[in-house]
Amino acid sequence: MIDADPPIDLQNETPPGRDYAINRDCITLSRHVLEQLQSFSPDAQDLSALMNRIALAGKLIARRLSRAGLMEGVLGFTGDVNVQGESVKKMDVFANEVFISVFKQSGLVCRLASEEMDDPYYIPENCPVGRYTLLYDPIDGSSNVDININVGSIFAIRQQEGEDTDGTAQDLLQNGRKQIAAGYILYGPSTMLVYSIGKGVHAFTLDPSLGEFILSNENIQTPEHGPVYSVNEGNFWQWDESIRNYIRYVHRHEGYTARYGGAMVGDFHRILFQGGVFLYPGTVKNPEGKLRLLYESAPMAFLIEQAGGSATTGTQDILDAIPEKLHARTPLIIGSKEDVALVKSFIQEGARDQEEALMAKR
Ligand code: FDP
């Protein structure tokens, strides 16, 4: 039984055995969205309902992940290869289907596009169709699933522009400033949903006893600088010399530390709260890197800009980058403003050196 009084001072530690989340003024996700928009207009109701549906998908995925090791057919590969040429995991398929089934009858979206589908999924004619498109990566960092380490889901919401009569979703090939909302769900020691509708970045923690995401961090601000650099250094000899020079710089200077978990959502979450920089640069084999613009890099860039940080491809703000196709990739450098600027300065220096070398050859 939970004792209702005396009221708990939230500034101080919760006394043992007391569940402060129930005693405090619980702000749920849908209430938060409506408060942010300061409106009960149909648009505000839609956005609140969209976030609620995403939260439901997150809860269903979190529930399956939390018992994955005990259930048949959850872990491992399906034997298929997706449109990216990557081996598909059973959890990828499950999570992709969860988002579809949660949105199919919602009347909120007209299509869903994800990493796991070659083409967008269009809401069938016998189901109500909405104005929005959900772009998502159902399981980000899926190599972590089988070993019970954190993974995530990333999402972005855009409004359909035009009729899309040929069913090719060409209107999605626009910059990230067209996103109405973006965020991610982190399946870690606790499940967290972090979102922005362009009014700051806010984090909610899933209280399993309530089955609700409750506001835990409002208006998150990323520090201007942080000690962490987060990158797969196994690719060192695959990178351009300018990225290698940046890494040499952090190796030689005090105050930097490496953290890399193999799931961008987790690595990004650390940087969002504590500062630093996450990089996935292009490689010799894949000059555009690995991360997909529309449903990985752009949603994260939307969040980091809202939190006072920045995100670049190295030559352009991520939010200004326009994909040439649905599954286009971009190099990504994202995090604290100063740290992103430092990486960028090495890239610019590299570009100058290359230009000078070319001039000298002429
Ligand atoms: P994954 O392919 O396992 O889904 O989405 C791409 C991603 O994970 C990121 O989450 C992660 O940061 C990165 O790839 C890991 O790639 P590397 O193994 O090449 O470092």
XYZ file of C-alpha atoms and ligand atoms in Angstrom:
382
model
C 0.000 0.000 0.000
C 1.197 3.489 -0.790
C 0.914 6.058 1.945
C -0.584 9.273 0.557
C 0.703 11.730 3.138
C 2.713 13.533 4.345
C 3.533 14.955 0.892
C 6.956 14.057 -0.374
C 9.493 16.782 -0.959
C 10.530 16.075 -4.541
C 13.753 18.022 -4.099
C 14.926 15.379 -1.649
C 15.449 11.691 -2.098
C 12.336 9.549 -2.039
C 12.155 7.667 1.260
C 12.729 3.929 0.779
C 9.636 2.027 -0.220
C 7.782 5.147 -1.325
C 6.663 5.353 -4.913
C 6.926 9.042 -5.584
C 5.785 8.722 -9.189
C 2.264 8.030 -7.983
C 2.211 10.730 -5.345
C 3.585 13.511 -7.468
C 1.578 15.311 -10.094
C 1.923 12.645 -12.825
C 2.204 14.261 -16.200
C 1.388 11.746 -18.891
C 2.573 12.024 -22.467
C -0.786 12.960 -24.018
C -1.418 15.625 -21.391
C 2.069 17.007 -21.965
C 1.552 17.289 -25.734
C -1.725 19.160 -25.242
C -0.141 21.454 -22.650
C 2.723 22.171 -25.013
C 0.348 23.142 -27.786
C -1.925 25.044 -25.391
C -4.867 23.967 -27.465
C -7.551 21.342 -27.891
C -7.791 22.038 -31.646
C -8.125 19.035 -34.001
C -4.421 19.390 -34.920
C -3.388 19.324 -31.278
C -5.661 16.326 -30.616
C -4.119 14.529 -33.601
C -0.594 15.152 -32.409
C -1.446 13.999 -28.920
C -3.106 10.856 -30.336
C -0.083 10.194 -32.586
C 2.265 10.368 -29.613
C -0.031 8.099 -27.634
C 0.056 5.498 -30.399
C 3.843 5.674 -30.583
C 3.940 5.195 -26.819
C 1.692 2.130 -27.170
C 4.041 0.653 -29.780
C 6.941 1.342 -27.393
C 5.188 -0.458 -24.557
C 4.453 -3.508 -26.718
C 8.055 -3.689 -27.913
C 9.436 -3.133 -24.385
C 7.218 -5.921 -23.058
C 8.534 -8.401 -25.625
C 12.154 -7.341 -25.116
C 11.878 -7.715 -21.349
C 11.024 -11.413 -21.730
C 13.004 -12.115 -24.905
C 15.335 -14.676 -23.335
C 12.386 -16.711 -22.026
C 10.305 -16.886 -25.193
C 10.543 -18.940 -28.352
C 11.094 -17.160 -31.675
C 12.139 -13.750 -30.333
C 15.916 -13.748 -30.632
C 18.088 -14.352 -33.673
C 17.775 -13.822 -37.415
C 14.886 -14.550 -39.746
C 17.217 -15.563 -42.582
C 16.059 -12.629 -44.756
C 18.052 -9.587 -45.873
C 16.398 -6.140 -45.837
C 16.475 -3.334 -48.406
C 19.708 -2.084 -46.782
C 21.413 -5.430 -47.418
C 21.415 -6.205 -43.689
C 20.367 -9.497 -42.109
C 16.922 -9.125 -40.571
C 16.379 -10.036 -36.936
C 13.130 -11.488 -35.637
C 12.752 -8.497 -33.330
C 13.096 -6.114 -36.324
C 10.135 -7.809 -37.986
C 8.058 -7.902 -34.817
C 8.702 -4.233 -33.986
C 7.983 -3.165 -37.560
C 4.639 -5.000 -37.444
C 3.812 -3.479 -34.062
C 3.991 0.048 -35.476
C 1.851 -0.966 -38.461
C -0.842 -2.631 -36.383
C -0.931 0.225 -33.876
C -1.434 2.797 -36.653
C -3.467 0.833 -39.210
C -6.890 1.545 -37.690
C -5.944 4.838 -36.020
C -7.170 7.189 -38.739
C -4.098 9.310 -38.052
C -1.634 8.339 -40.777
C -1.789 7.740 -44.508
C 1.490 5.788 -44.712
C 4.344 4.413 -42.676
C 7.917 4.193 -43.911
C 10.591 2.237 -42.117
C 14.007 0.731 -42.446
C 12.436 -2.702 -42.744
C 10.240 -1.977 -45.788
C 11.456 -1.301 -49.346
C 8.436 0.947 -50.000
C 6.115 2.775 -47.631
C 3.164 0.884 -46.207
C -0.055 2.580 -47.348
C -3.110 2.360 -45.109
C -5.543 -0.013 -46.893
C -8.758 1.332 -48.388
C -10.982 -0.307 -45.786
C -9.204 1.579 -42.968
C -9.501 5.263 -42.022
C -6.742 7.366 -43.567
C -5.079 10.357 -41.884
C -2.859 13.214 -43.037
C 0.399 12.207 -41.401
C 3.286 9.932 -42.284
C 5.188 8.026 -39.659
C 8.850 7.396 -40.451
C 10.586 5.006 -38.104
C 13.406 2.655 -37.347
C 11.606 -0.055 -35.353
C 14.736 -1.451 -33.682
C 17.842 0.673 -33.788
C 21.005 -1.155 -32.724
C 19.484 -4.560 -33.374
C 22.844 -6.333 -32.932
C 22.348 -5.624 -29.203
C 19.056 -7.513 -28.947
C 20.492 -11.014 -28.617
C 22.831 -10.000 -25.794
C 20.275 -8.026 -23.775
C 21.854 -4.603 -24.144
C 19.956 -1.397 -24.811
C 18.255 -0.823 -28.155
C 15.771 1.802 -29.304
C 13.072 2.837 -31.761
C 13.375 6.147 -33.625
C 10.431 8.044 -35.104
C 9.527 11.177 -37.015
C 6.171 12.568 -38.066
C 5.659 14.514 -41.291
C 2.531 15.793 -42.926
C 1.677 14.465 -46.386
C 2.127 17.147 -49.033
C 0.118 16.758 -52.230
C -1.749 13.649 -53.260
C 1.041 11.080 -53.731
C -1.113 9.593 -56.515
C 1.663 7.412 -57.948
C 2.352 5.929 -54.501
C 6.061 6.726 -54.528
C 6.027 9.138 -51.557
C 8.169 11.693 -53.419
C 6.969 14.403 -51.039
C 8.974 12.736 -48.270
C 12.195 13.660 -50.056
C 12.444 16.988 -48.284
C 14.598 18.431 -45.573
C 14.312 17.628 -41.869
C 12.798 21.009 -41.027
C 9.568 19.558 -42.402
C 9.332 17.226 -39.404
C 6.415 18.023 -37.126
C 7.621 15.813 -34.314
C 10.493 13.450 -33.679
C 11.846 11.297 -30.930
C 12.921 7.881 -29.785
C 12.118 5.167 -27.298
C 15.081 3.780 -25.390
C 14.721 0.222 -24.120
C 17.288 0.239 -21.332
C 17.198 -0.455 -17.608
C 13.987 1.531 -17.817
C 12.056 2.363 -20.973
C 12.148 6.040 -21.859
C 10.392 8.027 -24.530
C 12.055 11.266 -25.587
C 10.216 13.593 -27.944
C 9.971 17.065 -29.362
C 7.235 18.827 -31.282
C 9.501 21.827 -31.789
C 8.964 23.118 -28.250
C 11.940 21.718 -26.392
C 12.926 18.136 -25.698
C 11.204 16.137 -22.993
C 11.764 12.676 -21.565
C 9.210 10.293 -20.118
C 9.935 7.146 -18.153
C 7.663 4.142 -18.410
C 6.252 3.260 -15.023
C 5.490 -0.451 -15.532
C 3.091 -0.504 -12.586
C 0.959 2.207 -14.196
C 1.649 1.227 -17.805
C 2.148 4.940 -18.486
C 4.998 7.109 -19.643
C 5.420 9.757 -16.934
C 7.322 13.001 -17.448
C 10.773 12.671 -15.936
C 12.889 15.385 -17.608
C 11.451 18.548 -19.100
C 13.264 20.974 -21.428
C 16.474 18.993 -21.647
C 19.464 21.136 -22.577
C 22.606 19.539 -23.970
C 25.802 20.990 -22.474
C 27.842 23.175 -24.862
C 30.691 20.702 -24.470
C 31.064 17.205 -23.054
C 33.906 14.731 -22.558
C 32.436 11.850 -24.564
C 33.242 11.015 -28.152
C 31.192 8.119 -29.430
C 32.316 6.394 -32.610
C 33.201 2.931 -33.877
C 36.991 3.259 -33.904
C 37.226 -0.123 -35.608
C 36.569 1.854 -38.786
C 39.628 4.105 -38.233
C 41.450 3.091 -41.424
C 38.225 3.267 -43.408
C 37.738 6.975 -42.673
C 38.924 10.070 -44.379
C 42.184 11.504 -43.005
C 40.304 14.464 -41.469
C 38.261 12.185 -39.171
C 41.433 10.287 -38.277
C 43.025 13.629 -37.356
C 40.092 14.472 -35.081
C 40.470 11.115 -33.325
C 44.234 11.678 -32.989
C 43.415 15.063 -31.434
C 41.115 13.590 -28.754
C 43.637 10.841 -28.031
C 46.326 13.458 -27.414
C 44.290 15.875 -25.328
C 43.131 15.442 -21.764
C 39.454 15.478 -20.886
C 38.055 13.146 -23.541
C 36.659 9.696 -23.027
C 35.234 7.154 -25.477
C 31.820 5.496 -25.129
C 30.260 3.380 -27.856
C 27.383 0.995 -27.269
C 26.526 -0.078 -30.846
C 23.011 1.419 -30.697
C 22.766 5.048 -31.689
C 19.722 5.673 -29.496
C 21.669 4.772 -26.340
C 24.817 6.614 -27.378
C 22.798 9.657 -28.381
C 20.802 9.590 -25.133
C 24.012 9.870 -23.096
C 25.152 12.818 -25.188
C 21.780 14.550 -25.088
C 21.940 14.585 -21.295
C 25.676 14.863 -20.623
C 27.193 16.387 -23.741
C 29.846 15.203 -26.191
C 29.645 14.028 -29.759
C 28.419 10.956 -31.641
C 29.877 10.303 -35.088
C 29.123 7.879 -37.858
C 31.300 9.176 -40.701
C 31.502 7.878 -44.239
C 33.954 5.080 -44.960
C 35.919 4.052 -48.052
C 33.278 1.400 -48.776
C 30.284 3.553 -47.807
C 31.099 7.241 -48.324
C 27.618 8.182 -47.051
C 28.131 6.242 -43.845
C 25.549 3.875 -42.439
C 22.750 5.902 -40.929
C 19.570 6.662 -42.814
C 18.609 10.310 -43.119
C 14.816 10.189 -42.960
C 14.272 7.920 -39.987
C 17.578 7.976 -38.099
C 19.684 11.107 -38.576
C 16.959 13.720 -39.198
C 14.821 12.852 -36.130
C 17.921 12.910 -33.892
C 19.015 16.223 -35.453
C 15.568 17.674 -34.748
C 15.957 16.705 -31.083
C 19.511 17.923 -30.657
C 18.766 21.331 -32.196
C 15.806 21.674 -29.842
C 18.156 20.853 -26.951
C 20.691 23.502 -28.013
C 23.147 21.170 -29.761
C 23.861 20.659 -33.444
C 24.059 17.998 -36.138
C 25.929 18.036 -39.429
C 26.913 15.778 -42.291
C 30.305 17.500 -42.090
C 29.431 19.980 -44.803
C 25.759 20.750 -44.164
C 23.317 20.861 -41.261
C 21.526 17.513 -41.128
C 18.171 19.301 -41.032
C 18.967 20.963 -44.381
C 19.985 17.741 -46.116
C 17.541 16.511 -48.760
C 17.481 12.756 -49.406
C 17.480 11.616 -53.031
C 15.619 8.439 -52.053
C 13.627 7.038 -49.139
C 16.472 5.012 -47.659
C 19.268 7.533 -48.351
C 22.168 7.599 -45.902
C 24.266 10.466 -44.577
C 27.395 10.818 -42.508
C 26.359 12.065 -39.058
C 28.159 14.190 -36.480
C 25.796 15.134 -33.671
C 25.925 16.452 -30.131
C 27.193 19.439 -28.157
C 27.735 22.561 -30.248
C 31.438 22.947 -29.410
C 32.256 19.299 -30.000
C 30.428 19.153 -33.325
C 32.212 22.375 -34.352
C 35.569 20.805 -33.469
C 34.929 17.769 -35.699
C 33.727 20.095 -38.443
C 36.901 22.177 -38.202
C 38.977 19.046 -38.961
C 36.745 18.243 -41.933
C 37.073 21.796 -43.265
C 40.854 21.690 -42.791
C 40.930 18.369 -44.683
C 38.910 19.866 -47.542
C 41.312 22.888 -47.718
C 44.354 20.597 -47.788
C 42.827 18.555 -50.600
C 42.071 21.700 -52.567
C 45.618 23.007 -52.121
C 47.081 19.659 -53.190
C 44.904 19.767 -56.328
C 45.974 23.345 -57.106
C 49.633 22.386 -56.659
C 49.226 19.547 -59.191
C 47.870 21.872 -61.878
P 22.136 -1.379 -36.186
O 22.692 -1.476 -37.566
O 22.613 -2.486 -35.287
O 20.636 -1.220 -36.170
O 21.009 1.828 -37.170
C 22.312 1.604 -37.361
C 23.092 1.168 -36.125
O 22.689 -0.025 -35.523
C 23.167 2.230 -35.025
O 22.183 2.126 -34.062
C 24.528 2.012 -34.442
O 25.067 3.161 -33.841
C 25.317 1.558 -35.609
O 24.410 1.029 -36.565
C 26.303 0.491 -35.268
O 27.034 0.186 -36.398
P 28.508 -0.413 -36.313
O 28.353 -1.805 -35.837
O 29.018 -0.313 -37.707
O 29.291 0.441 -35.368
